[in-house]
Amino acid sequence: KWFASREKIQIKQESKVFSPANLRACQEDQGYANLVNYWKQNKYTLRYTGGLVPDVYQCFTKEMGVFSNPTSKASPAKLRVAFEVAPFALLVEKAGGKTSDAVTGGSCLDIRINGVDQRTAGCFGSANEVDRFNQMVLGGSAGSAPSYAGASETDEQRRARLIRANQQYAASLGAAPAPAPTPAPAAPQAGGVESDEQRRARLIQANQQYAASL
């Protein structure tokens, strides 16, 4: 038998609690290393168990927090989209929080699922902390990142961030990013499975088209 311990859970936009997963990625990703140092230097409370479920659950019980799990070439994605990332992303966003796919900075709910074992990076929790993750980890090569409080991203910063994110994704697959626009493989039909190489090419082409539109 289940009992409702709270009538409504609302994740606050601000947080002073952090749960950083995949810290090995700090050795390859300076943006992530800077973010973790920011949390420590600003005396955030560390609450880390090493698992998506307990760390995101804590965001609900504390009504604040951020769980970050980026990837790097030596530390590939482990979180399964279909039955780990997507369900928790829905709960977090319904509770007023925010999610990032840690590749483009978009919502985890926008990830196209093409296989049962498809995996991804991710960041979940208080909206302002997820924005900080996107700015510091995904936007580190976009020149001077916008100031955090009330920041707005310029088109140039967004273009640079998206291109860098795809380069990181390509590197995580052990392949160099395409140097120039190339036709991306068509997305698989319903029931089809998109390979890592197809996804890489499709994402890079999308960002190149976005950059050209600016």
Rosetta silent file (secondary structure, phi, psi, omega in degrees, C-alpha in Angstrom):
SEQUENCE: KWFASREKIQIKQESKVFSPANLRACQEDQGYANLVNYWKQNKYTLRYTGGLVPDVYQCFTKEMGVFSNPTSKASPAKLRVAFEVAPFALLVEKAGGKTSDAVTGGSCLDIRINGVDQRTAGCFGSANEVDRFNQMVLGGSAGSAPSYAGASETDEQRRARLIRANQQYAASLGAAPAPAPTPAPAAPQAGGVESDEQRRARLIQANQQYAASL
SCORE:     score description
SCORE:     0.000 S_00000001
   1 L     0.000  137.465 -176.963    0.000    0.000    0.000 S_00000001
   2 L  -107.882  144.208  177.561    1.283    3.446   -0.952 S_00000001
   3 L  -123.315  137.270  176.696    0.859    6.697    0.953 S_00000001
   4 L   -81.427  112.425 -178.941    1.263   10.207   -0.467 S_00000001
   5 L   -80.387  -21.802  177.992    3.786   11.935    1.799 S_00000001
   6 L  -142.414  144.225  179.804    3.319   15.281    0.016 S_00000001
   7 L   -76.603  -35.385 -177.788    0.472   16.730   -1.971 S_00000001
   8 L  -148.671  134.204  177.342    2.700   18.670   -4.338 S_00000001
   9 L  -113.963  126.734 -179.818    6.429   18.691   -5.059 S_00000001
  10 L  -128.493  117.650  179.247    7.935   21.775   -6.670 S_00000001
  11 L   -80.064  122.584 -178.963   11.642   21.928   -7.512 S_00000001
  12 L   -67.890  152.951  178.890   13.002   25.399   -6.805 S_00000001
  13 L   -69.251  -36.511  179.829   14.902   27.252   -9.515 S_00000001
  14 L   -94.864  154.430  179.011   17.837   27.936   -7.189 S_00000001
  15 L  -152.294  152.057  172.437   19.812   25.254   -5.367 S_00000001
  16 L  -125.488   22.568  179.138   22.740   24.854   -2.994 S_00000001
  17 E  -123.187  134.277  179.025   22.934   21.047   -3.346 S_00000001
  18 E  -135.114  146.172 -179.804   24.925   19.283   -6.086 S_00000001
  19 E  -131.748   89.345 -175.830   25.375   15.666   -7.170 S_00000001
  20 E   -89.967  112.739  176.583   28.210   15.416   -9.722 S_00000001
  21 L   -92.823  167.274  176.603   28.472   12.069  -11.490 S_00000001
  22 L    50.198   53.024 -179.540   31.248   10.909  -13.821 S_00000001
  23 H   -65.747  -17.224  176.319   33.917   13.084  -12.223 S_00000001
  24 H   -61.172  -26.162  179.907   36.513   11.338  -14.392 S_00000001
  25 H   -65.046  -20.663  178.722   35.214   13.505  -17.237 S_00000001
  26 H   -60.852  -26.557 -179.025   36.748   16.525  -15.460 S_00000001
  27 H   -69.969  -23.003 -178.576   40.162   15.320  -16.641 S_00000001
  28 L  -111.954  -21.320 -175.371   39.117   15.826  -20.272 S_00000001
  29 L  -117.296  101.257 -177.556   36.434   18.504  -20.018 S_00000001
  30 H   -64.671  -31.599  178.524   37.682   21.744  -18.489 S_00000001
  31 H   -61.411  -42.146  179.182   34.179   23.173  -18.506 S_00000001
  32 H   -69.263  -38.910  177.414   32.938   20.407  -16.226 S_00000001
  33 H   -61.093  -41.342  178.556   35.987   20.774  -13.999 S_00000001
  34 H   -65.253  -38.377 -179.987   35.253   24.493  -13.686 S_00000001
  35 H   -65.655  -46.248  178.959   31.622   23.807  -12.841 S_00000001
  36 H   -61.352  -41.008  177.669   32.470   21.322  -10.083 S_00000001
  37 H   -64.358  -36.591  177.468   35.001   23.809   -8.677 S_00000001
  38 H   -60.616  -46.995 -179.770   32.348   26.529   -8.770 S_00000001
  39 H   -60.551  -41.844 -178.969   29.995   24.397   -6.685 S_00000001
  40 H   -69.576  -45.150 -177.357   32.725   23.652   -4.169 S_00000001
  41 H   -65.357  -27.442  179.576   34.028   27.203   -3.940 S_00000001
  42 L   -95.933   17.202  171.409   30.515   28.523   -3.379 S_00000001
  43 L    58.406   40.955  170.947   29.973   26.052   -0.537 S_00000001
  44 L   -69.741  155.255  177.840   27.256   23.950   -2.114 S_00000001
  45 E   -88.889  125.112  179.723   26.305   20.840   -0.164 S_00000001
  46 E   -82.844  123.239  175.258   27.532   17.611   -1.764 S_00000001
  47 L  -134.525   90.186 -172.860   24.915   14.869   -1.867 S_00000001
  48 L  -131.304  124.150  179.004   26.171   12.181   -4.201 S_00000001
  49 L  -108.387  -14.837 -178.498   25.375    8.466   -4.175 S_00000001
  50 L    93.005    8.805 -178.942   26.637    7.569   -7.625 S_00000001
  51 L  -136.722  143.919  178.788   23.226    6.748   -9.057 S_00000001
  52 H   -59.071  -48.643 -173.290   20.638    8.583  -11.129 S_00000001
  53 H   -60.689  -56.901 -178.262   17.644    7.314   -9.147 S_00000001
  54 H   -66.277  -34.568 -177.610   18.634    8.304   -5.582 S_00000001
  55 H   -72.281  -36.642  176.807   20.267   11.576   -6.629 S_00000001
  56 H   -76.071  -35.909  175.356   17.279   12.756   -8.666 S_00000001
  57 H   -57.232  -36.007 -179.732   14.868   11.531   -5.992 S_00000001
  58 H   -64.398  -32.028  175.774   16.699   13.800   -3.615 S_00000001
  59 H   -60.199  -32.184  178.433   15.830   16.751   -5.855 S_00000001
  60 H   -75.840  -44.676 -176.135   12.197   15.887   -5.133 S_00000001
  61 H   -71.163  -36.603  178.314   12.585   15.421   -1.373 S_00000001
  62 H   -87.823  -13.442 -176.276   14.758   18.534   -0.909 S_00000001
  63 L    59.128   32.044  174.926   12.852   20.398   -3.626 S_00000001
  64 L  -170.536  167.482  176.297   16.194   21.529   -5.039 S_00000001
  65 L   131.285  169.521  176.276   19.419   20.104   -6.374 S_00000001
  66 E  -147.538  131.115  175.097   21.235   19.203   -9.558 S_00000001
  67 E  -111.992  120.669 -178.252   22.451   15.833  -10.853 S_00000001
  68 E  -119.122  137.403  179.807   25.031   16.121  -13.636 S_00000001
  69 E  -147.514   74.986  176.631   26.414   13.292  -15.748 S_00000001
  70 L   -78.157  177.035  179.370   28.344   14.510  -18.825 S_00000001
  71 L  -125.068  167.722  173.611   30.476   12.252  -20.977 S_00000001
  72 L  -148.927  176.828 -178.127   33.946   12.292  -22.441 S_00000001
  73 L   -60.849  -38.711 -178.582   35.948   10.092  -24.787 S_00000001
  74 L   -86.247  -13.696 -177.995   37.260    8.013  -21.891 S_00000001
  75 L  -130.315   81.671 -175.385   33.950    8.062  -19.993 S_00000001
  76 L   -70.035  168.812 -179.223   31.098    7.267  -22.402 S_00000001
  77 L   -63.942  141.823  179.506   27.395    7.648  -21.708 S_00000001
  78 L  -122.601  -23.108 -174.739   25.812    5.064  -19.406 S_00000001
  79 E   -75.016  127.442 -179.481   22.281    6.307  -18.741 S_00000001
  80 E   -81.554  130.049 -174.195   19.638    4.509  -20.808 S_00000001
  81 H   -67.543  -48.183 -169.509   17.257    6.909  -22.494 S_00000001
  82 H   -64.720  -41.534 -173.433   14.119    4.778  -22.709 S_00000001
  83 H  -124.807   12.662  171.597   13.750    3.611  -19.115 S_00000001
  84 H  -125.629  -62.508 -173.429   16.042    5.863  -17.054 S_00000001
  85 H   -68.705  -52.828 -175.078   16.503    9.313  -18.580 S_00000001
  86 H   -60.955  -47.733  179.915   13.121    9.912  -20.246 S_00000001
  87 H   -61.325  -43.057 -179.511   10.907    8.875  -17.283 S_00000001
  88 H   -71.385  -33.386  177.224   12.881   10.943  -14.777 S_00000001
  89 H   -61.651  -40.951  178.594   13.088   13.883  -17.168 S_00000001
  90 H   -62.702  -45.151 -179.550    9.297   13.926  -17.358 S_00000001
  91 H   -64.189  -44.032 -178.404    8.955   13.867  -13.570 S_00000001
  92 H   -62.832  -46.082 -177.321   11.586   16.572  -13.058 S_00000001
  93 H   -70.243  -33.378  176.027   10.079   18.922  -15.629 S_00000001
  94 H   -66.669  -26.445 -179.853    6.538   18.335  -14.348 S_00000001
  95 L   -89.616    8.366  177.291    7.809   19.334  -10.895 S_00000001
  96 L    94.442    1.652  177.892    9.144   22.639  -12.216 S_00000001
  97 L   -86.512 -167.114 -177.021   12.736   21.540  -12.767 S_00000001
  98 E  -141.962  155.917  177.572   14.734   21.393  -15.965 S_00000001
  99 E  -132.803  157.274  176.207   16.771   18.819  -17.882 S_00000001
 100 E  -136.875  137.768  177.568   19.606   18.915  -20.409 S_00000001
 101 L   -76.034   -3.279  177.522   20.726   16.177  -22.767 S_00000001
 102 L    61.369   17.815  175.051   24.306   17.419  -22.112 S_00000001
 103 L  -123.052  -57.445  177.972   24.953   17.408  -25.864 S_00000001
 104 L  -102.485  -15.826 -174.741   22.864   20.222  -27.376 S_00000001
 105 L    90.548   -1.097  179.370   21.565   21.649  -24.100 S_00000001
 106 L   -80.368  171.341  179.926   18.009   20.760  -25.045 S_00000001
 107 L   -62.404  143.910  175.994   15.486   18.911  -22.902 S_00000001
 108 H   -64.052  -21.306  179.242   16.037   15.193  -22.362 S_00000001
 109 H   -73.710  -11.960  178.985   12.424   14.753  -23.464 S_00000001
 110 H   -93.427   -0.800  178.525   13.454   15.841  -26.971 S_00000001
 111 L   -69.937  127.685  177.977   15.927   12.965  -27.401 S_00000001
 112 L   -79.577  123.404 -178.185   14.786   10.697  -30.191 S_00000001
 113 L   -91.020  119.874 -178.091   14.750    7.097  -28.966 S_00000001
 114 L  -118.982   -0.231  179.668   15.981    4.670  -31.605 S_00000001
 115 L  -164.013  150.961 -177.614   16.933    1.648  -29.531 S_00000001
 116 L   -61.990  -36.795 -175.936   16.161    0.004  -26.202 S_00000001
 117 L   -98.621   13.941  179.028   19.774    0.262  -25.048 S_00000001
 118 L   -60.822  135.970 -175.395   20.375    3.777  -26.392 S_00000001
 119 E  -123.293  160.693 -177.577   22.376    5.803  -23.868 S_00000001
 120 E  -154.158  165.004  167.514   23.009    9.460  -23.209 S_00000001
 121 L   -82.971 -178.458  178.264   24.584   12.004  -20.921 S_00000001
 122 E   178.563  161.251  174.617   22.284   14.253  -18.909 S_00000001
 123 E  -144.997  132.701 -174.361   21.684   16.904  -16.281 S_00000001
 124 E  -134.103  148.244  170.734   18.554   17.159  -14.113 S_00000001
 125 E   136.824 -147.963 -178.565   17.295   19.431  -11.362 S_00000001
 126 L   -58.462  133.581 -172.087   16.844   23.085  -10.430 S_00000001
 127 H   -55.816  -44.648 -176.951   16.428   25.180  -13.574 S_00000001
 128 H   -66.972  -31.754  178.516   19.125   27.727  -12.823 S_00000001
 129 H   -74.607  -35.032  175.938   21.691   25.017  -12.093 S_00000001
 130 H   -67.546  -38.693  174.613   20.880   23.170  -15.309 S_00000001
 131 H   -61.575  -39.886  178.632   21.288   26.485  -17.144 S_00000001
 132 H   -63.116  -42.204  176.977   24.638   26.911  -15.419 S_00000001
 133 H   -57.861  -48.383 -179.107   25.638   23.410  -16.572 S_00000001
 134 H   -60.706  -40.511 -177.482   24.696   24.271  -20.166 S_00000001
 135 H   -71.258  -44.290 -173.197   26.646   27.530  -20.053 S_00000001
 136 H   -84.781  -34.977 -177.003   29.802   26.252  -18.379 S_00000001
 137 H   -92.188  -44.967 -177.354   30.060   22.725  -19.803 S_00000001
 138 H   -91.606  -20.720 -176.234   28.459   23.061  -23.234 S_00000001
 139 L  -108.136   16.094 -174.659   29.217   26.740  -23.824 S_00000001
 140 L   -64.432  -22.304 -178.869   32.827   26.847  -22.707 S_00000001
 141 L  -101.136    8.992 -176.913   34.172   27.533  -26.190 S_00000001
 142 L   -90.667   30.558 -177.711   31.652   30.235  -26.996 S_00000001
 143 L    75.560 -144.481 -179.447   33.946   32.997  -25.806 S_00000001
 144 L   -73.918  117.920 -179.708   32.831   34.826  -22.711 S_00000001
 145 L   -68.561  147.520  179.210   29.839   32.996  -21.260 S_00000001
 146 L   -63.754  149.189  177.936   26.885   35.208  -20.326 S_00000001
 147 L   -58.964  146.321 -170.145   26.665   36.162  -16.675 S_00000001
 148 L   -66.160  -51.373 -175.058   24.636   33.608  -14.839 S_00000001
 149 L   -67.865  117.365  177.966   21.926   35.666  -13.165 S_00000001
 150 L    65.184   24.513 -175.336   19.318   36.540  -15.776 S_00000001
 151 L   -69.602  149.070  172.504   21.710   35.587  -18.556 S_00000001
 152 L  -129.459  136.196 -174.798   20.588   35.430  -22.164 S_00000001
 153 L   -87.703  132.996  177.665   22.575   33.557  -24.769 S_00000001
 154 L   -78.393  163.587  177.755   23.538   35.346  -27.963 S_00000001
 155 H   -59.931  -40.225 -179.256   23.134   33.706  -31.377 S_00000001
 156 H   -65.273  -40.802  178.063   26.925   33.471  -31.715 S_00000001
 157 H   -65.790  -41.721  178.791   27.282   31.804  -28.312 S_00000001
 158 H   -64.298  -42.909  179.283   24.501   29.370  -29.108 S_00000001
 159 H   -59.727  -47.261 -179.001   26.045   28.552  -32.486 S_00000001
 160 H   -65.025  -38.854 -178.886   29.453   27.912  -30.914 S_00000001
 161 H   -65.266  -44.635 -178.324   27.937   25.878  -28.079 S_00000001
 162 H   -65.867  -40.705  178.860   25.952   23.615  -30.397 S_00000001
 163 H   -65.228  -43.877  179.185   28.918   23.028  -32.690 S_00000001
 164 H   -63.048  -39.054  179.672   31.189   22.271  -29.715 S_00000001
 165 H   -61.614  -41.196  178.865   28.597   19.910  -28.272 S_00000001
 166 H   -70.042  -33.370  175.870   28.497   17.917  -31.490 S_00000001
 167 H   -65.130  -39.231  176.887   32.282   17.829  -31.632 S_00000001
 168 H   -64.844  -40.378  179.156   32.289   16.411  -28.093 S_00000001
 169 H   -63.724  -43.199  178.891   29.687   13.856  -29.096 S_00000001
 170 H   -61.550  -41.590  179.617   31.740   12.877  -32.129 S_00000001
 171 H   -63.940  -34.885 -179.618   34.839   12.536  -29.952 S_00000001
 172 H   -67.551  -19.383  177.781   32.946   10.297  -27.536 S_00000001
 173 L   -93.081   -1.817 -179.944   32.332    7.944  -30.461 S_00000001
 174 L    78.155   23.653 -179.529   36.018    7.910  -31.350 S_00000001
 175 L  -128.603  148.754  178.570   35.455    9.748  -34.614 S_00000001
 176 L   -79.135  143.223  178.024   36.529   13.188  -35.799 S_00000001
 177 L   -66.213  149.865 -179.095   33.738   15.696  -36.488 S_00000001
 178 L   -63.456  130.560 -177.165   32.943   16.392  -40.099 S_00000001
 179 L   -75.281  -20.968 -177.935   35.019   19.374  -41.320 S_00000001
 180 L  -145.191  159.375 -179.396   32.389   20.567  -43.791 S_00000001
 181 L   -56.516  133.127  176.523   28.658   20.046  -44.339 S_00000001
 182 L  -135.947  148.136  179.774   27.914   16.595  -45.673 S_00000001
 183 L   -58.565  127.911  178.844   24.569   14.974  -46.383 S_00000001
 184 L   -84.298  145.612  176.414   23.371   13.254  -43.227 S_00000001
 185 L   -58.943  144.033  178.921   21.903    9.767  -43.458 S_00000001
 186 L   -62.024  142.954  178.118   18.141    9.827  -43.459 S_00000001
 187 L   -63.336  142.435 -178.517   16.580    9.231  -40.064 S_00000001
 188 L   -64.049  150.555  176.097   15.353    5.643  -39.709 S_00000001
 189 L   -70.857  170.701  179.720   11.720    4.881  -40.221 S_00000001
 190 L   -52.764  130.061 -179.697    9.505    3.847  -37.326 S_00000001
 191 L    91.189  -11.703  178.964   10.982    0.744  -35.753 S_00000001
 192 L   -81.514  166.569 -179.929   14.400    1.390  -37.273 S_00000001
 193 L  -119.322  123.452  179.590   17.606    1.823  -35.311 S_00000001
 194 L   -86.953  127.005 -179.959   19.845    4.847  -35.880 S_00000001
 195 L   -75.440  163.987  176.821   23.539    4.071  -35.578 S_00000001
 196 H   -58.231  -39.859 -178.794   25.944    6.271  -33.629 S_00000001
 197 H   -66.850  -39.032  177.413   27.522    7.401  -36.909 S_00000001
 198 H   -65.748  -42.776  179.177   24.135    8.348  -38.365 S_00000001
 199 H   -63.838  -43.712  179.294   23.208   10.286  -35.236 S_00000001
 200 H   -58.202  -48.944 -177.874   26.589   12.052  -35.238 S_00000001
 201 H   -64.719  -40.286 -179.177   26.226   13.066  -38.878 S_00000001
 202 H   -65.089  -43.476 -179.471   22.610   14.171  -38.433 S_00000001
 203 H   -66.658  -42.193  179.675   23.385   16.342  -35.394 S_00000001
 204 H   -63.737  -42.490  179.494   26.427   17.934  -37.029 S_00000001
 205 H   -63.938  -39.825  179.063   24.462   18.717  -40.178 S_00000001
 206 H   -61.375  -41.481  179.801   21.639   20.256  -38.135 S_00000001
 207 H   -71.301  -34.357  176.890   24.078   22.540  -36.339 S_00000001
 208 H   -65.281  -38.237  177.770   25.798   23.508  -39.540 S_00000001
 209 H   -67.222  -39.559  177.851   22.433   24.462  -41.006 S_00000001
 210 H   -63.145  -44.951 -179.677   21.625   26.454  -37.879 S_00000001
 211 H   -61.248  -41.196 -179.766   24.980   28.240  -38.061 S_00000001
 212 H   -64.736  -32.541 -179.175   24.370   29.057  -41.734 S_00000001
 213 H   -69.153  -19.437  178.894   20.958   30.512  -40.884 S_00000001
 214 L   -84.316    0.000    0.000   22.670   33.066  -38.607 S_00000001
